[in-house]
Each structure stands twice: as C-alpha cells, then as structure tokens.
XYZ file of N, CA and C in Angstrom:
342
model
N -114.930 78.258 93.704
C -114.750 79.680 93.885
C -114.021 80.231 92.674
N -114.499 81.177 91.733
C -113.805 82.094 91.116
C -112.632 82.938 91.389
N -111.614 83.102 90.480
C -110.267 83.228 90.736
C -109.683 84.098 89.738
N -110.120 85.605 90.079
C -109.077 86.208 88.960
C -108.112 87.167 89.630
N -106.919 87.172 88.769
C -106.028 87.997 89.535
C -105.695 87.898 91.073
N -105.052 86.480 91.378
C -104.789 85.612 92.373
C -105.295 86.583 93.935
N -106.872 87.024 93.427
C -107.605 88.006 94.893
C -108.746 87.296 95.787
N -109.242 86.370 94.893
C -110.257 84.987 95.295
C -109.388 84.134 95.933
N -109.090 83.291 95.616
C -108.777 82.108 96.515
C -107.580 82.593 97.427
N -106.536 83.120 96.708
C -105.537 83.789 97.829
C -105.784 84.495 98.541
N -106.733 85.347 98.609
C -107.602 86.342 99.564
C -108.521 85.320 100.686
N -109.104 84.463 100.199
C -109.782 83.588 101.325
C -108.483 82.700 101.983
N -107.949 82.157 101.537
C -106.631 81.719 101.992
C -105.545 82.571 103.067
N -105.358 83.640 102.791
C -105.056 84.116 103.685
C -106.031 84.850 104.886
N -107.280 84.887 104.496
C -108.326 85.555 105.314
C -108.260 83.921 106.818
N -108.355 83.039 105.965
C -108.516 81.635 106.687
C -107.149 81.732 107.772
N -106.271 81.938 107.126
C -104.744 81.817 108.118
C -105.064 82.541 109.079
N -104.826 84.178 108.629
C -105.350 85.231 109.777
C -106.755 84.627 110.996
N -107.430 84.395 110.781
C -108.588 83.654 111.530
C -107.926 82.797 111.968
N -107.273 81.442 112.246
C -106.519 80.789 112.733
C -105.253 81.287 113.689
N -105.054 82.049 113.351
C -103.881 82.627 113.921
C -104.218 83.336 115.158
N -105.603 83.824 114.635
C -106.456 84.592 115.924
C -106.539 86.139 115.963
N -106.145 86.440 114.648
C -106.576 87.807 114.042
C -107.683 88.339 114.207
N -108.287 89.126 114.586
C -109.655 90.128 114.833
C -110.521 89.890 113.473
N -111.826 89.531 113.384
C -112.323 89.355 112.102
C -112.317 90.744 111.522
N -112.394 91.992 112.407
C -112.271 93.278 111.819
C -111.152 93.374 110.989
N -109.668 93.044 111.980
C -108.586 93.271 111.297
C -108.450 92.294 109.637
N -109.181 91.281 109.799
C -109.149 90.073 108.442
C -109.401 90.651 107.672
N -111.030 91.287 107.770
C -111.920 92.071 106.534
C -110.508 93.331 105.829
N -110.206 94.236 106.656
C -109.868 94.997 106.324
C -108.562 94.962 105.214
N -107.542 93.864 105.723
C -106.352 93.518 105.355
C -107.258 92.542 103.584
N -108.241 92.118 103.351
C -108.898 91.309 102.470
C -109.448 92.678 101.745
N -109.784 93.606 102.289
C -110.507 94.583 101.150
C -108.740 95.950 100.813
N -107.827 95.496 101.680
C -106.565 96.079 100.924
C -106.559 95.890 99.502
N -107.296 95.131 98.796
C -106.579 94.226 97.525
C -107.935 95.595 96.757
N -108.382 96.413 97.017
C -108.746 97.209 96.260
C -108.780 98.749 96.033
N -107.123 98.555 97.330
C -106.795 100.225 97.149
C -105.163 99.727 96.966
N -104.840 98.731 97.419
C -103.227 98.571 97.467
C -102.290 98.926 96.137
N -101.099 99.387 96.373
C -100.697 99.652 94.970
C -101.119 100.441 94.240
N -101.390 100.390 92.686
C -101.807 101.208 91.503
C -103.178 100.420 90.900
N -104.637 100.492 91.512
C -105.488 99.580 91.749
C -105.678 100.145 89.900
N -105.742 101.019 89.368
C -106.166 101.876 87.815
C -105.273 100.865 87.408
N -104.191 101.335 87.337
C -103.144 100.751 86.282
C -103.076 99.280 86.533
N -103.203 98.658 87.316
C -103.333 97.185 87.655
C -104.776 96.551 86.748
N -105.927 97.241 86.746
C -107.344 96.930 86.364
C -107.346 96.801 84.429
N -106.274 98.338 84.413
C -106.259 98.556 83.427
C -105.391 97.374 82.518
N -104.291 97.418 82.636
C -103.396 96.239 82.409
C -103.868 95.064 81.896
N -105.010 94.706 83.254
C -105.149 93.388 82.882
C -106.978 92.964 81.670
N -107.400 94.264 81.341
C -108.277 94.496 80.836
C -108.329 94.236 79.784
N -107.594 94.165 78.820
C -107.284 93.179 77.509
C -107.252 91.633 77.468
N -106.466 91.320 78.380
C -106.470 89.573 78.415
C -107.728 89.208 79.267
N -108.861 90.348 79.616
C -110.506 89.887 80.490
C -110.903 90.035 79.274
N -110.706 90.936 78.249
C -111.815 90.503 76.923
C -111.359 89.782 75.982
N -110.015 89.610 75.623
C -109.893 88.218 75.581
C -110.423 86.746 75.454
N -110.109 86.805 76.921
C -110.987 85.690 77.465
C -112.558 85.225 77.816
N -113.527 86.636 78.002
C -114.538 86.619 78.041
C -115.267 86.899 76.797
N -114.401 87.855 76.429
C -115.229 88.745 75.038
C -114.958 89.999 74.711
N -115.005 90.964 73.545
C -115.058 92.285 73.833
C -116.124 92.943 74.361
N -117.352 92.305 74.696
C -118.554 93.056 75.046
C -118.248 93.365 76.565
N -117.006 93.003 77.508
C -116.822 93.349 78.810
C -117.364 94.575 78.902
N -117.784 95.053 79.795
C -117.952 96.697 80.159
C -116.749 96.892 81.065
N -115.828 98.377 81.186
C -114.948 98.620 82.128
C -115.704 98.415 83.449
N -116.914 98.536 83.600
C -117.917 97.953 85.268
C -116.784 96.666 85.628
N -117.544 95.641 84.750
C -117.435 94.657 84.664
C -115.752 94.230 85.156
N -115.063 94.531 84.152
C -113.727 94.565 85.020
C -113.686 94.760 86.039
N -113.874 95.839 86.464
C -113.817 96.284 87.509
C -114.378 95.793 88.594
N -115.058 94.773 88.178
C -116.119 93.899 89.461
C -115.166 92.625 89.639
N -114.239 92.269 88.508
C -113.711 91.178 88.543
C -112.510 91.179 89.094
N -111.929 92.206 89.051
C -110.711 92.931 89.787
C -110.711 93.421 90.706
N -111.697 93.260 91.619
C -112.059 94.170 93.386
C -112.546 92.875 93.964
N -112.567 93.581 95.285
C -112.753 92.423 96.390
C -114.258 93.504 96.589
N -115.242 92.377 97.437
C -115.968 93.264 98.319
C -116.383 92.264 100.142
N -116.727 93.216 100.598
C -116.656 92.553 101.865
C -117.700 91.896 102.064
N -118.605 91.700 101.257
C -120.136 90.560 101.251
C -118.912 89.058 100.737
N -118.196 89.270 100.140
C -117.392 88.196 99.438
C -116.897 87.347 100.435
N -116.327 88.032 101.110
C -115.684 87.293 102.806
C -116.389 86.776 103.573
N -117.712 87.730 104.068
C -118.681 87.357 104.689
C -119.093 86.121 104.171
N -119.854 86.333 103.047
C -120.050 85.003 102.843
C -119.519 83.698 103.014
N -118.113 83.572 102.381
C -117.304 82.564 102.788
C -117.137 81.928 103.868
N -116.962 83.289 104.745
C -117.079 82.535 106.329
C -118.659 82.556 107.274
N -119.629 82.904 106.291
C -120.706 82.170 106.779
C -121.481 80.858 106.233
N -120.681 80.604 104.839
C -120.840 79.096 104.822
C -120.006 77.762 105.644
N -118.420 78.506 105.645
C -117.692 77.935 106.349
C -118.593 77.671 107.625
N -118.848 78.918 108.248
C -119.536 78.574 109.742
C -120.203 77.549 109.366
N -121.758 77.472 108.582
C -122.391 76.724 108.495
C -122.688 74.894 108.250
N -121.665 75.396 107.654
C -121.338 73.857 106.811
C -120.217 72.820 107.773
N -119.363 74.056 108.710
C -118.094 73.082 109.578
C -118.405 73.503 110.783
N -119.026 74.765 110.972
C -119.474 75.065 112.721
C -118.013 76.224 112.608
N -116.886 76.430 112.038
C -116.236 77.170 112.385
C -115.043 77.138 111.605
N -113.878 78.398 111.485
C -112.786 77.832 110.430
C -111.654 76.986 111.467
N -112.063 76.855 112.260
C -110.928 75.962 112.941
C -111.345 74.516 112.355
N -112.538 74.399 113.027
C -113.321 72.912 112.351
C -113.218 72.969 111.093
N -113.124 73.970 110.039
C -112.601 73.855 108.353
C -111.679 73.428 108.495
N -110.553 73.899 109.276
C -109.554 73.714 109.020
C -108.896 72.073 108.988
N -109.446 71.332 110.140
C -109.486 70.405 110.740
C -109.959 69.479 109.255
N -111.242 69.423 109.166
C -112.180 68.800 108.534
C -111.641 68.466 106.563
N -111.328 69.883 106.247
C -111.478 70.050 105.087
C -109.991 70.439 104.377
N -109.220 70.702 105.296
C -107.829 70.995 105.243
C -106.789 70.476 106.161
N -107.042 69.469 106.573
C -106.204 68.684 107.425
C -105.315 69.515 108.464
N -105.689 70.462 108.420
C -105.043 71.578 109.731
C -105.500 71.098 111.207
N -104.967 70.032 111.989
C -105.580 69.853 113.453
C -104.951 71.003 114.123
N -105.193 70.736 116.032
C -104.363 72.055 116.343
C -103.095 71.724 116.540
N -102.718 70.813 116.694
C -101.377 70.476 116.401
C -100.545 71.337 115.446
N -101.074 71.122 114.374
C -100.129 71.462 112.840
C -100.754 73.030 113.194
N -101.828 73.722 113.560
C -102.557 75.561 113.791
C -100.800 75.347 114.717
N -100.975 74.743 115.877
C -99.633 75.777 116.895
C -98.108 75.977 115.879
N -98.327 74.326 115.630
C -96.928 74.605 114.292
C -96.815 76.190 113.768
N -97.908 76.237 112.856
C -97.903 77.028 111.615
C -97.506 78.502 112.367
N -98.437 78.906 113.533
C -98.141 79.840 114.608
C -96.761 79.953 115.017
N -96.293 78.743 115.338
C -94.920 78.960 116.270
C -94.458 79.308 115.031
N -94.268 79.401 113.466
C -93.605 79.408 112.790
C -93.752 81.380 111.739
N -94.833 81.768 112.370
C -95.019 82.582 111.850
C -95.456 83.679 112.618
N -95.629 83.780 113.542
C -96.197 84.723 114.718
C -94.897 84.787 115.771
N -94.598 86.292 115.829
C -93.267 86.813 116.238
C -93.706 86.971 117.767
C-alpha cells in the first residue's frame, strides 16, 4: 500500500481499529475521508508540494498532488473489500494477519472504549 503523508496506512489502520471496536462502517468512512477537509487541507498540500517534486519530479501537476494528498472513499472500500475477500472479514484479518485474537480485540477495547 502507498503511503504519503502518514493518510494510507494510518488511515487504514485506524479505519481497521474503528471496525474492531464496532464502529458503524458509515461512521469509519467518514472519520477516514476527515483527512481531506481536517485542518488547513491548502496549506498542508501546499507545503508539502516541493518535497512531491522532489521526489517524483518537477513534471508533478498541482492535480497530481493533490491526488496524493487526499483520501477517497473507493480507497477504503476497496481495502475492506479485499480484506473481506481474502480473510472473510476484518476480525478474521485481524486474527489471521495481525495476530489480534478476541482476546487481545476485548483487551485493546477495555483499554480504549470509555
């Protein structure tokens, strides 16, 4: 999975917790597409728009940034329809692919859910 501006993997990462926890997939999506109004989304894009051509090139287009710096909600979807596919579910991810049984899910719960 691609990872810029810690919104990829920390965004599925916490999308995964929330789902475990037993968060509404509505409420998941929504709190996952925060990451493209939260804050100063311009001045954040902008900022980091020098060290993207940089690293890619100067031929970036501001699009382009801008695609690399937003979330979209096909992004999630997807994730958790391979997850489905591939484990049957993110609990069974969790289990399977992240050593999360429900044991260690009630832990993490008792430890974080008020």
């Amino acid at each position: 999975m691609h990872c810029l501006a810690g919104k990829d993997r920390t965004g599925l990462a916490a999308a995964l917790l929330h789902r475990l926890l037993g968060v509404h997939a509505d409420d998941v999506m929504a709190d996952y597409l925060l990451t493209n109004t939260a804050g100063d989304p311009a001045r954040r894009i902008a900022s980091a728009a020098a060290s993207i051509r940089e690293r890619y090139g100067p031929q970036m287009s501001d699009e382009a940034i801008v695609a690399l710096m937003s979330v979209e909600a096909d992004y999630l979807r997807t994730a958790f329809a391979a997850i489905d596919e591939q484990h049957g579910g993110v609990e069974a991810y969790a289990a399977e692919v992240l050593g999360v049984d429900a044991a260690r899910r009630q832990a993490i719960a008792a430890r974080l859910v008020a």
